mmCIF file of C-alpha atoms in Angstrom:
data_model
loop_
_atom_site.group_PDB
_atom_site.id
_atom_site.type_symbol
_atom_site.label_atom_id
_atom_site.label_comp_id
_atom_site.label_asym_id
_atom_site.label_seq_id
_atom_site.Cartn_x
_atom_site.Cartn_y
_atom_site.Cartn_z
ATOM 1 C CA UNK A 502 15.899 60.312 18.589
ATOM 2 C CA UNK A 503 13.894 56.902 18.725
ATOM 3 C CA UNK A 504 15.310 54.090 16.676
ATOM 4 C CA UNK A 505 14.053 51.050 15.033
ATOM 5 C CA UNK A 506 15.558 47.371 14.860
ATOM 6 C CA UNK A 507 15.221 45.153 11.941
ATOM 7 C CA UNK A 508 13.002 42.611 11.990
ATOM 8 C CA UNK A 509 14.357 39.435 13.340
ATOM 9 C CA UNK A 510 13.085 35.594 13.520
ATOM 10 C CA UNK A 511 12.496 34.305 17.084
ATOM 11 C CA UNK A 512 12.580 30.693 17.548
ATOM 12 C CA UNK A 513 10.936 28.036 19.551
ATOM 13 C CA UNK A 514 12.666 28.320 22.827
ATOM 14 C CA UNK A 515 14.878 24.952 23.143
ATOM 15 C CA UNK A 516 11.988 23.861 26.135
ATOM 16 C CA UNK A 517 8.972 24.614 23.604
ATOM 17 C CA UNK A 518 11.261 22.537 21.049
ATOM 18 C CA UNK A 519 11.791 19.043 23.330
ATOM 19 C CA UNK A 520 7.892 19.337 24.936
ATOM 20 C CA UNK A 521 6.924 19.672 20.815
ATOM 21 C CA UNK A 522 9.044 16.045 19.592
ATOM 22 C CA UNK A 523 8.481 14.156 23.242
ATOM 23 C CA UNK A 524 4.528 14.725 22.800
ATOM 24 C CA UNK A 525 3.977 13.582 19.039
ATOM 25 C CA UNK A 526 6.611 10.676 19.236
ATOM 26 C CA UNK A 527 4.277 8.229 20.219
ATOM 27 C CA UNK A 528 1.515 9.587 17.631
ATOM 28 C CA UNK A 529 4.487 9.509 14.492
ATOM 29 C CA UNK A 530 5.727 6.309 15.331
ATOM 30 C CA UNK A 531 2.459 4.829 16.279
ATOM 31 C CA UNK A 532 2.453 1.564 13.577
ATOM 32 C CA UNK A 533 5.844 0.581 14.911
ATOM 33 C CA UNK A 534 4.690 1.223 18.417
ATOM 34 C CA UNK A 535 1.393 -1.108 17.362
ATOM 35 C CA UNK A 536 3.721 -4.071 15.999
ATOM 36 C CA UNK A 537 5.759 -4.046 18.915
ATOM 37 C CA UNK A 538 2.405 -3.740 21.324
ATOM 38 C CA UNK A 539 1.264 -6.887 19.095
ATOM 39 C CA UNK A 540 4.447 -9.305 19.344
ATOM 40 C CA UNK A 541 4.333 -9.113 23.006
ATOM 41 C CA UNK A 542 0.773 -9.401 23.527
ATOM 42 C CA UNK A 543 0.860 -12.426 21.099
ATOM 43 C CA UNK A 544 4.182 -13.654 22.649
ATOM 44 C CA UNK A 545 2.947 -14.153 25.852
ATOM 45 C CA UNK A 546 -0.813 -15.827 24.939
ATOM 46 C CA UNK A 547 0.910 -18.407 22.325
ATOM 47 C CA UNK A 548 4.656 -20.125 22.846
ATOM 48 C CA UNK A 549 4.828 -20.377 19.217
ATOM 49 C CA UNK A 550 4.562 -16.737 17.781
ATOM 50 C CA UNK A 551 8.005 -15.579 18.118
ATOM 51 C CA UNK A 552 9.741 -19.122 16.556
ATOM 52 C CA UNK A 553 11.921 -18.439 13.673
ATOM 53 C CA UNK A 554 9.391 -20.967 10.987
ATOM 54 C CA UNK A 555 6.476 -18.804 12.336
ATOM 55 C CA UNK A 556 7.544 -15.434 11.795
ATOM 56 C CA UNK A 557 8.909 -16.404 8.373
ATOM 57 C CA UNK A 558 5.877 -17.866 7.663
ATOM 58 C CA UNK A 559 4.038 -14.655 8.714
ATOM 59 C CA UNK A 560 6.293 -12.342 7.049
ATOM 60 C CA UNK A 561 5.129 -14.480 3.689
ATOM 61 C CA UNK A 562 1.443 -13.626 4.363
ATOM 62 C CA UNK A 563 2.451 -10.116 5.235
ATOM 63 C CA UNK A 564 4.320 -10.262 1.778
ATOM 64 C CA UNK A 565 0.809 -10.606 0.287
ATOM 65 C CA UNK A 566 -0.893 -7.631 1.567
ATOM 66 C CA UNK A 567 2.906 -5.589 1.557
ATOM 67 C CA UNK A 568 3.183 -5.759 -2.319
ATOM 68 C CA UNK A 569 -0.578 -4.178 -2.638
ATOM 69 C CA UNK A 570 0.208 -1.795 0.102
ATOM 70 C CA UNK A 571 3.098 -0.365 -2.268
ATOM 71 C CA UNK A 572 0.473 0.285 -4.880
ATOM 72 C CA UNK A 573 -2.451 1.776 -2.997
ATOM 73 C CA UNK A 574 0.409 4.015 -1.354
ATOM 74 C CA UNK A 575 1.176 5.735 -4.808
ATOM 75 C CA UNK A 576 -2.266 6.304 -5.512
ATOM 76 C CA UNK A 577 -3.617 7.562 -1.763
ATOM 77 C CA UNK A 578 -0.832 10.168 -2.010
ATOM 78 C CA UNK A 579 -2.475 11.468 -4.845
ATOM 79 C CA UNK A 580 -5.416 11.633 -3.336
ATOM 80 C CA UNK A 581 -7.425 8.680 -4.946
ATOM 81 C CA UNK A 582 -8.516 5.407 -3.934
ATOM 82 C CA UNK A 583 -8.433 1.859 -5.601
ATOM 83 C CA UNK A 584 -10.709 -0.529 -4.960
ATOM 84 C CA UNK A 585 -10.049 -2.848 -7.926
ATOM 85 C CA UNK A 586 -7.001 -4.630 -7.053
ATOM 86 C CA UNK A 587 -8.478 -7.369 -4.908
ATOM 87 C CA UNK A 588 -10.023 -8.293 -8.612
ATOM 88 C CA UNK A 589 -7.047 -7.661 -10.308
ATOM 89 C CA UNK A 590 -5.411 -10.387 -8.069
ATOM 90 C CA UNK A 591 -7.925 -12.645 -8.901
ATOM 91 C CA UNK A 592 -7.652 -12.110 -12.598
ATOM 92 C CA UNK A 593 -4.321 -12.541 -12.899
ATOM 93 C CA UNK A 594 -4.003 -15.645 -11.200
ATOM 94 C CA UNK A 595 -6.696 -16.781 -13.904
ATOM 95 C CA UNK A 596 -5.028 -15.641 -16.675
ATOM 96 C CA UNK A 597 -2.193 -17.520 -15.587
ATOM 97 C CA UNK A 598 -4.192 -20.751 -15.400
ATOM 98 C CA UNK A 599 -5.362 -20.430 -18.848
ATOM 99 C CA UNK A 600 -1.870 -19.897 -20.057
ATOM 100 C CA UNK A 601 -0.517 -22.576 -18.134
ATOM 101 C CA UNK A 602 -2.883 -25.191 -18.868
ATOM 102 C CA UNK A 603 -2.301 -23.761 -22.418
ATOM 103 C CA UNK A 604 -4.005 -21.678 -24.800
ATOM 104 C CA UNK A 605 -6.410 -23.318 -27.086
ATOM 105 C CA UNK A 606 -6.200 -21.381 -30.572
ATOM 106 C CA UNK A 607 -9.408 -22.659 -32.434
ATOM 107 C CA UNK A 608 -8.569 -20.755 -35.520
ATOM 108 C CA UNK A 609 -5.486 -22.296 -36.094
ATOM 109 C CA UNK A 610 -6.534 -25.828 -34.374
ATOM 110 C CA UNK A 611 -3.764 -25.524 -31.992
ATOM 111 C CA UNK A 612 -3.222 -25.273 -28.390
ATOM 112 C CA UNK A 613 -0.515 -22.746 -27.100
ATOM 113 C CA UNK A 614 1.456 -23.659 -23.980
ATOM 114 C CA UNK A 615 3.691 -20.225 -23.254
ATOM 115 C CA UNK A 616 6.757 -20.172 -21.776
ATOM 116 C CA UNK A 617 6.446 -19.424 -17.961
ATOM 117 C CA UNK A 618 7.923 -15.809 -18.298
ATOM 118 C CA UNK A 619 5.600 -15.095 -20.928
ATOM 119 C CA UNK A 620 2.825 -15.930 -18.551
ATOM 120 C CA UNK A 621 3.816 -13.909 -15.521
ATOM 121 C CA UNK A 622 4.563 -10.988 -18.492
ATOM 122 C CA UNK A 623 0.964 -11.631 -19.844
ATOM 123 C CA UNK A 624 -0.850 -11.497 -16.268
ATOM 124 C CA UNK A 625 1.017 -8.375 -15.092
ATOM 125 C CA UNK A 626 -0.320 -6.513 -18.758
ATOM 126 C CA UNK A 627 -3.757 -7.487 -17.483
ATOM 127 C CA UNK A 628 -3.342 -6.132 -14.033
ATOM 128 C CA UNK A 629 -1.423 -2.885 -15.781
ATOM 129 C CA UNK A 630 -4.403 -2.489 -18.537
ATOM 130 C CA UNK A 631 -7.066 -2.290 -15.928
ATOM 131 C CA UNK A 632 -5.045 -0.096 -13.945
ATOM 132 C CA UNK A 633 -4.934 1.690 -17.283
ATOM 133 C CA UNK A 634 -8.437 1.835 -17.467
ATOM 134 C CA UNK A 635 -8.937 3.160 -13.934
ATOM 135 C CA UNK A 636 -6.568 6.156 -14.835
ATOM 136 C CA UNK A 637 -8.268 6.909 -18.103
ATOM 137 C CA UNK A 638 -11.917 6.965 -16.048
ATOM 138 C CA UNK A 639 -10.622 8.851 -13.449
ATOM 139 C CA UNK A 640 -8.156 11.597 -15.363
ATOM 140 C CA UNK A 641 -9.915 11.809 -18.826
ATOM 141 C CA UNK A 642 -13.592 11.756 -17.784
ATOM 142 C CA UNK A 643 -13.555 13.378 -14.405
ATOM 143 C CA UNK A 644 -14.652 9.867 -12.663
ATOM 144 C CA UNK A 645 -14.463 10.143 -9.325
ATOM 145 C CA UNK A 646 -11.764 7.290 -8.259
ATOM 146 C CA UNK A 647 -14.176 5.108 -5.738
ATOM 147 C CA UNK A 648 -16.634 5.074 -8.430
ATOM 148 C CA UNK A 649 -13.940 4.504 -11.336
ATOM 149 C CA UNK A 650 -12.798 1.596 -9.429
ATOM 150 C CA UNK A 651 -15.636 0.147 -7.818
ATOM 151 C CA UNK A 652 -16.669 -0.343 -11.493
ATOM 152 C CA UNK A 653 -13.279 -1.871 -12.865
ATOM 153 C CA UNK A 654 -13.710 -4.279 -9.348
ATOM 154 C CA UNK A 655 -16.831 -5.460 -10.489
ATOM 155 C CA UNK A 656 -15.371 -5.642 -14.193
ATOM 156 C CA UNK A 657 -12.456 -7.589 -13.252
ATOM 157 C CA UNK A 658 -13.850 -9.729 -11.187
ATOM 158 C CA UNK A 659 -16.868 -10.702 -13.870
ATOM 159 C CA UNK A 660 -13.963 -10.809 -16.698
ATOM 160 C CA UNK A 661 -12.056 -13.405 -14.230
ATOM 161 C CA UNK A 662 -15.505 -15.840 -14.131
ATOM 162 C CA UNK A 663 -16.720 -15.714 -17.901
ATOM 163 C CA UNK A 664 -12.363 -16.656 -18.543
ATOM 164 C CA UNK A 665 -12.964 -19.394 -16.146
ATOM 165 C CA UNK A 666 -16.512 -20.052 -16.074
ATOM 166 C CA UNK A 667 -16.653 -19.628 -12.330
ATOM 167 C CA UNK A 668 -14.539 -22.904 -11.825
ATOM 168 C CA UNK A 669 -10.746 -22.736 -10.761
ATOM 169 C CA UNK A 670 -7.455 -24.073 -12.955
ATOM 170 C CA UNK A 671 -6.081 -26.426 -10.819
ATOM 171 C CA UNK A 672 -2.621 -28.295 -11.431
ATOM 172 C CA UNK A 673 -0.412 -25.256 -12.669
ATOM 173 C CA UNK A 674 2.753 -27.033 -12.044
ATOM 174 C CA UNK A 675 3.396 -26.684 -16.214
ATOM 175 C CA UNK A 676 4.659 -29.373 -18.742
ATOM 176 C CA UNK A 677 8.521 -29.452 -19.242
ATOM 177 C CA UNK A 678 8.060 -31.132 -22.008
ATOM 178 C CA UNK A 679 6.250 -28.032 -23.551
ATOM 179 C CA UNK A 680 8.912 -26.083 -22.175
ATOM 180 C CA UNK A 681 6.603 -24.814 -19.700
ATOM 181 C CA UNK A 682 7.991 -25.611 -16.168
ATOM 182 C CA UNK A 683 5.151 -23.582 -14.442
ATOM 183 C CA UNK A 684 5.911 -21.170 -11.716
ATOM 184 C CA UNK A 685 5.815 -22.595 -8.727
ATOM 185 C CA UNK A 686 9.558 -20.836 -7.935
ATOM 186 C CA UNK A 687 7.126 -17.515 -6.453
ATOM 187 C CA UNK A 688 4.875 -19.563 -4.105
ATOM 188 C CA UNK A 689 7.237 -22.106 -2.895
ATOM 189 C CA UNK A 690 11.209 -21.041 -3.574
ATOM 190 C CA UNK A 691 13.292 -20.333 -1.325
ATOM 191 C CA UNK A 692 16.261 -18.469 -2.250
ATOM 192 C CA UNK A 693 18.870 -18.108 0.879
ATOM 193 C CA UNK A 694 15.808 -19.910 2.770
ATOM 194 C CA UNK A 695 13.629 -16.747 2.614
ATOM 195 C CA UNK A 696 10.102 -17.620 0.288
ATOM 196 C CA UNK A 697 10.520 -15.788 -2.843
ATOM 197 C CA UNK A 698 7.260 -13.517 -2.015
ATOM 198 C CA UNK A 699 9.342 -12.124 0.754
ATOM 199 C CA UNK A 700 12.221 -11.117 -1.643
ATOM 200 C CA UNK A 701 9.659 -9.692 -4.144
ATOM 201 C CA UNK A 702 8.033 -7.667 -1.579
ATOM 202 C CA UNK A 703 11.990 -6.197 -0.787
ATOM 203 C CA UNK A 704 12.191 -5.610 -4.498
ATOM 204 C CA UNK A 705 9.232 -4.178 -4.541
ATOM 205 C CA UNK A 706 9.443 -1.609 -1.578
ATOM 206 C CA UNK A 707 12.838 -0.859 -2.386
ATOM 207 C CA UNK A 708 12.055 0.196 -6.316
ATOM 208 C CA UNK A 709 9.288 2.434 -5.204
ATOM 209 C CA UNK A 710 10.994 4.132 -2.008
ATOM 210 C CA UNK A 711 13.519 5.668 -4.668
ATOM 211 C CA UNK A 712 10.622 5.913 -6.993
ATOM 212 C CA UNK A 713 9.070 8.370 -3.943
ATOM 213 C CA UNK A 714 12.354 9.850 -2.666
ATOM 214 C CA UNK A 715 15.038 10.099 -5.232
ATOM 215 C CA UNK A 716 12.766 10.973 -8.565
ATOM 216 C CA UNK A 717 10.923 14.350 -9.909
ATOM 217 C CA UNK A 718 7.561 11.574 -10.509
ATOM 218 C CA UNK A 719 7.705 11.058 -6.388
ATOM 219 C CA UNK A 720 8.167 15.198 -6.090
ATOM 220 C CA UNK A 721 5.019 14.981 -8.191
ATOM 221 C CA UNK A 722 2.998 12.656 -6.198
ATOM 222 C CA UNK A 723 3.277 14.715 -3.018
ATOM 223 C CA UNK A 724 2.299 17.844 -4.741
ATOM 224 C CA UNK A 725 -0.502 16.511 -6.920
ATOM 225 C CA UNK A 726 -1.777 15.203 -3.173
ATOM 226 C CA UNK A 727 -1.045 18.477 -1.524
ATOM 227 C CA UNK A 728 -2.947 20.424 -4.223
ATOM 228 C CA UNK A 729 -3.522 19.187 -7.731
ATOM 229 C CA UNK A 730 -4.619 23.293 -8.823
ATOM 230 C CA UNK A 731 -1.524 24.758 -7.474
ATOM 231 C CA UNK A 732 0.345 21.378 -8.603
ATOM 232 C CA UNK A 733 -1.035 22.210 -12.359
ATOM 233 C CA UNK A 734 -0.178 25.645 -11.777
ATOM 234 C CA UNK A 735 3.183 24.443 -11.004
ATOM 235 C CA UNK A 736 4.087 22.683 -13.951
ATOM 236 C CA UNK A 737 3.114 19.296 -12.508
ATOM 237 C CA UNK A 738 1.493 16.963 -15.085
ATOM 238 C CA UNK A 739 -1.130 15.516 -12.638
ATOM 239 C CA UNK A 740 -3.352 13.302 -15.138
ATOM 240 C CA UNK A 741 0.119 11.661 -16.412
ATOM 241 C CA UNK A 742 1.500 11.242 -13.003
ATOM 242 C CA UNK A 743 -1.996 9.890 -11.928
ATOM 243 C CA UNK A 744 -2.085 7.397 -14.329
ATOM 244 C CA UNK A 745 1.149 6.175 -13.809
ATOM 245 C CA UNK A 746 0.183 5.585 -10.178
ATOM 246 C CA UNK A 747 -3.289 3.169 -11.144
ATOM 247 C CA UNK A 748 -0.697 1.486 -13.255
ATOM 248 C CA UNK A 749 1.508 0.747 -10.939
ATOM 249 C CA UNK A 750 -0.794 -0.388 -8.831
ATOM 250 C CA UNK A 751 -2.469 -2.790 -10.882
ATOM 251 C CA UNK A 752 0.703 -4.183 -11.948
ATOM 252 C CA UNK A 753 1.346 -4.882 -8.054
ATOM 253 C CA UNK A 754 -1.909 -6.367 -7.098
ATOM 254 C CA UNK A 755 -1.399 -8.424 -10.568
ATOM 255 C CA UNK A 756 1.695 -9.838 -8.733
ATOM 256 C CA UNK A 757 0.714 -10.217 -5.575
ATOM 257 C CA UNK A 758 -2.373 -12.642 -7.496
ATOM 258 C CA UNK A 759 0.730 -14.255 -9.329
ATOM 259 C CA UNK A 760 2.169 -15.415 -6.561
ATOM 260 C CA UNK A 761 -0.811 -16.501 -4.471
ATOM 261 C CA UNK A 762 -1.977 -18.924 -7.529
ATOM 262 C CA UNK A 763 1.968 -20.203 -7.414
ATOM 263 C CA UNK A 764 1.337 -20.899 -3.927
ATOM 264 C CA UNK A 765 -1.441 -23.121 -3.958
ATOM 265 C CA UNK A 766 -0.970 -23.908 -7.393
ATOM 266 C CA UNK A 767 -4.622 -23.324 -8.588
ATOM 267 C CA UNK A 768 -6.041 -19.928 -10.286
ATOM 268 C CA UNK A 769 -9.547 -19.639 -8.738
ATOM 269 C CA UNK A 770 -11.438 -16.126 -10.068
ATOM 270 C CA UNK A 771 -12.557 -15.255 -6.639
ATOM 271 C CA UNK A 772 -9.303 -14.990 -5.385
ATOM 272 C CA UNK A 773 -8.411 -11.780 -3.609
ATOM 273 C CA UNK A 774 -12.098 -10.940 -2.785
ATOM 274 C CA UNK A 775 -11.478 -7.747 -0.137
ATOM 275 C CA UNK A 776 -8.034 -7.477 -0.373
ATOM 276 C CA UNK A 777 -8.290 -3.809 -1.441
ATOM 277 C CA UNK A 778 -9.218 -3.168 2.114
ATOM 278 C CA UNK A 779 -6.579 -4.973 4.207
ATOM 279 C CA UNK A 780 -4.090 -3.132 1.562
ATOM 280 C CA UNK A 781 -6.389 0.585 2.432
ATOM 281 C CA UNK A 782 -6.037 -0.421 6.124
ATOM 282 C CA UNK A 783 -2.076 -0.795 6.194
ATOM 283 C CA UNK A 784 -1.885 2.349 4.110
ATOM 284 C CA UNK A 785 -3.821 4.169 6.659
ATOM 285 C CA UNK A 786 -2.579 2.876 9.942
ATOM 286 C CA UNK A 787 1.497 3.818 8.311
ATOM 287 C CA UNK A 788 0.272 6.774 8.790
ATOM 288 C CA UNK A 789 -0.771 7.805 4.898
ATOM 289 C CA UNK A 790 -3.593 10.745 4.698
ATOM 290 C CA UNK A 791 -6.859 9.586 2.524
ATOM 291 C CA UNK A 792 -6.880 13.262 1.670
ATOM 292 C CA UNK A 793 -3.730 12.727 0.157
ATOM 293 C CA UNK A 794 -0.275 14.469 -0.105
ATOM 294 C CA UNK A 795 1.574 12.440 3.242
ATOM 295 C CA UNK A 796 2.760 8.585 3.373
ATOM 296 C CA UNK A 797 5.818 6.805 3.386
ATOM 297 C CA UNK A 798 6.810 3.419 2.277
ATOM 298 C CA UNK A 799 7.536 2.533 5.111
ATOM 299 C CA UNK A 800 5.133 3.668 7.002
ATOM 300 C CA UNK A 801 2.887 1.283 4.443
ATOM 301 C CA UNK A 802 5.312 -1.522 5.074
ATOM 302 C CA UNK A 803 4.612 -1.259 8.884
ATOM 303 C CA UNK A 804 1.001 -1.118 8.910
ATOM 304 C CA UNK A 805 0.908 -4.475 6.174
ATOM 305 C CA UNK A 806 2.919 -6.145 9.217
ATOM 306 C CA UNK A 807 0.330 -4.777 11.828
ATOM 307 C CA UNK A 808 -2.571 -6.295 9.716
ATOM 308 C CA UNK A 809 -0.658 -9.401 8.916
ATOM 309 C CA UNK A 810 0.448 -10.031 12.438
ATOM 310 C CA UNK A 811 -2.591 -9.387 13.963
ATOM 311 C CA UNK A 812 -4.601 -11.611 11.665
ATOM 312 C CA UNK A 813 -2.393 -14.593 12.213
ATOM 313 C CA UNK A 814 -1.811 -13.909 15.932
ATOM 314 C CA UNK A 815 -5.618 -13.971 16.638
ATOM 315 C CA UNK A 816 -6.021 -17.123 14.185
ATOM 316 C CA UNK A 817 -3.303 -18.966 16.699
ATOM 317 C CA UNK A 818 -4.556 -17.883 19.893
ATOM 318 C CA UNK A 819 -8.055 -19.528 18.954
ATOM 319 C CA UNK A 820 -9.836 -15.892 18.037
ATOM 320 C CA UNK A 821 -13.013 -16.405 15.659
ATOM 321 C CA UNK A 822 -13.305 -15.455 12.185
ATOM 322 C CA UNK A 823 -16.124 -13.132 13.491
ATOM 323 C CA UNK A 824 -14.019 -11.640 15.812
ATOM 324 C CA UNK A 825 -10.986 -11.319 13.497
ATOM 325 C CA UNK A 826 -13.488 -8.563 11.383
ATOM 326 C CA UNK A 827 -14.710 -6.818 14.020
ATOM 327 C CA UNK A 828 -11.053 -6.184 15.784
ATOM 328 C CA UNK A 829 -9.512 -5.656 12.009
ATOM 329 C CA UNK A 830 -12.360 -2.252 11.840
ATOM 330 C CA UNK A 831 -11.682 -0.842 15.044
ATOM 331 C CA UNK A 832 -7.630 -1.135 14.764
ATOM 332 C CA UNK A 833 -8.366 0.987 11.233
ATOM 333 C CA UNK A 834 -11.268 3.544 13.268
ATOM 334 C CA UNK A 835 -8.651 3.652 15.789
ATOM 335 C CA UNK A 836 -5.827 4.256 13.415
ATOM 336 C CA UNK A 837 -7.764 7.103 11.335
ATOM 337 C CA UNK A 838 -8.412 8.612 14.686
ATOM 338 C CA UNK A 839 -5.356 9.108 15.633
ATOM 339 C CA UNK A 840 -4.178 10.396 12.676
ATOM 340 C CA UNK A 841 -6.750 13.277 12.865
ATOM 341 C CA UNK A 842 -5.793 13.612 16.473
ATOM 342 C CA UNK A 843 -2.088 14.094 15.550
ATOM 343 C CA UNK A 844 -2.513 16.466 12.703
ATOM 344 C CA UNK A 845 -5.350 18.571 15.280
ATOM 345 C CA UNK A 846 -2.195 18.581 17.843
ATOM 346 C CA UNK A 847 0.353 19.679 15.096
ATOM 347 C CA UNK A 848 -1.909 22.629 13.821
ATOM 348 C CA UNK A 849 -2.670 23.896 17.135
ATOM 349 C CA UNK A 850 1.261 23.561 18.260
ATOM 350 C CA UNK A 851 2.398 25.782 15.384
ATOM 351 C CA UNK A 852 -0.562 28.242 15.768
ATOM 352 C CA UNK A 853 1.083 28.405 19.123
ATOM 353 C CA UNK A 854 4.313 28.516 18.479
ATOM 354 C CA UNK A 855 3.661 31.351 15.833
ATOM 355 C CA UNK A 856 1.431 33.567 18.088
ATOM 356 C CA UNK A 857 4.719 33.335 20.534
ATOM 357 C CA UNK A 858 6.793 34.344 17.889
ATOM 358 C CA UNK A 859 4.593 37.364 17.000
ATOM 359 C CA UNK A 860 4.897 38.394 20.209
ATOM 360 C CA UNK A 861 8.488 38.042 20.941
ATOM 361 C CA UNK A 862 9.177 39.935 17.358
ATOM 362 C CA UNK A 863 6.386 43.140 18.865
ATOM 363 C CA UNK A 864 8.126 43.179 21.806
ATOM 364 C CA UNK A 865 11.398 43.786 20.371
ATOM 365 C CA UNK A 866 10.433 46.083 17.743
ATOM 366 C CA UNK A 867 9.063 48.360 20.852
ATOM 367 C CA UNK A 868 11.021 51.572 19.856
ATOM 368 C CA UNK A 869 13.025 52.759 22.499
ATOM 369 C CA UNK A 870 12.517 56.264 24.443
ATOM 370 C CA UNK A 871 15.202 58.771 24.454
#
């Protein structure tokens, strides 16, 4: 009498299991692998890269590109693109400057001088509206996101030179006397001796990493990336959720132009002129997927310290401004690359894997001859 066994799942062997982790190490942890590849390289051509004032001083500028990283993060893991937050920083940091230097109210013959956290308030709204704006474009009239914000770029950017009239607010220290102290505290503070951008940049990383991991909205993201028909099918409400995320990131590129006018205490409307790209590039070489549905915050965070060390180690060890571009493209080629070569390697591992397990489960469902 022949007998049959139940089907039963057959596991990588523990062999197949090692060979699998060992040979995509290197490609998942390849932005941490690239910093570290970067401080030693730049360690040993400059005797000042590795002091304690410099690498703070880094870390600020990687603060910069960091807090716009956050942003484009949200909105590549749905599967869109923004290109309008270099403007956004710019506008801010103008809107700012007119606030600052106060408000001139014609209709009432008065000038308004705000207080300063009605003026950091006032320029994230802006950088939230045209976020806003993008979302609308891009959710209620089927704009396809690089064109949605390539337009709002060029809007923001012309709205920041008719405010200004192409010149720059300079002096934005404020008036105490107006009760307007100005807000120097995020370019220059120091609280614990760390510059305040570097705190903000914590902040910021830290709200949306729970955001991401710990909410149904970061549940969303993922599948709205993954696939926004079976996401909809799903019960996921992908034009809200994509909204949110063009919010969000205007709101952090409208920060990150807040504290870059505190800095240098001037708004200038050209301010933050391809910063969109540096933020794209650290989003890409964490390890984030343009087609959307994969990246991690800190993965993001990584890749903004690859771009920011890398910029300011080639700046110190004499490296062109010519040069700088060129080597800034191919790290981002490079990094794209390898992210297609690590998702190839994946996919043809587990077509592997399961042919091996098809076979193992035939095998043992042989019946057996009495």
């Amino acid at each position: 009498m022949a007998t049959t066994t139940a089907p039963r799942t057959v596991r990588p062997s523990p062999a197949e299991e090692t060979k699998r982790t060992v040979g995509e190490f290197l490609l998942d942890q390849r932005a941490f692998v690239a910093l570290i590849v970067l401080v030693i390289i730049f360690s040993f051509l400059s005797d000042a890269f590795l002091t304690p004032t410099n690498l703070i001083t880094m870390t600020k500028h990687v603060a910069y590109n960091g807090i716009l990283a956050m942003g484009m993060l949200l909105v590549i893991i749905t599967g869109g693109i923004d290109l309008s937050i270099g403007s956004i920083v710019g506008l801010s940091g103008i809107v700012a400057g007119v606030l600052l230097q106060g408000w001139d109210l014609s209709l009432f013959d008065a000038t308004a001088y705000p207080a300063v956290w009605v003026v950091i308030i006032a320029a994230l709204a802006v950088g939230a509206l045209v976020g806003l704006l993008n979302g609308i474009l891009i959710t209620r009239f089927n704009v396809a996101p690089f064109i949605a914000t390539l337009g709002t770029l060029y809007i923001a950017r012309g709205a920041a030179l008719l405010i200004s009239d192409g010149s720059t607010f300079p002096r934005l220290q404020g008036d105490p006397s107006l009760g307007n102290t100005g807000f120097n505290f995020l370019g220059t503070g120091r609280p614990l001796g760390i510059p305040t951008a570097i705190w903000i940049m914590v902040l910021f990383a830290v709200v949306i990493a729970v955001l991401v991991t710990r909410t149904p909205f970061g549940r969303w993201l993922y599948a709205t990336g993954g696939n926004e028909r079976a996401a909809q099918l799903g019960g996921v409400p992908v034009r809200s959720v994509k909204v949110r995320v063009y919010v969000i990131s205007g709101i952090c590129a409208a920060m990150a132009g807040l504290i870059i006018a505190s800095e240098l205490t001037s708004a200038a409307p050209q301010t933050g002129t391809t910063f969109e790209l540096n933020a794209i590039a650290a989003v890409v070489i964490g390890g984030a997927s343009l087609s959307g549905g994969r990246g991690t915050v800190k993965g993001a965070l990584i890749g903004a310290f690859v771009i920011g060390f890398l910029s300011d180690g080639l700046v110190m060890v004499g490296v062109s401004s010519f040069w700088q571009t060129v080597i800034k493209g191919l790290v981002i080629v490079l990094a794209v690359m390898l992210d297609q070569g690590q998702q190839r390697l994946k996919n043809a591992r587990a077509a592997a894997v399961a042919a091996q397990s098809v076979k193992r489960e035939l095998a043992a469902q042989q019946p057996s001859a009495q």
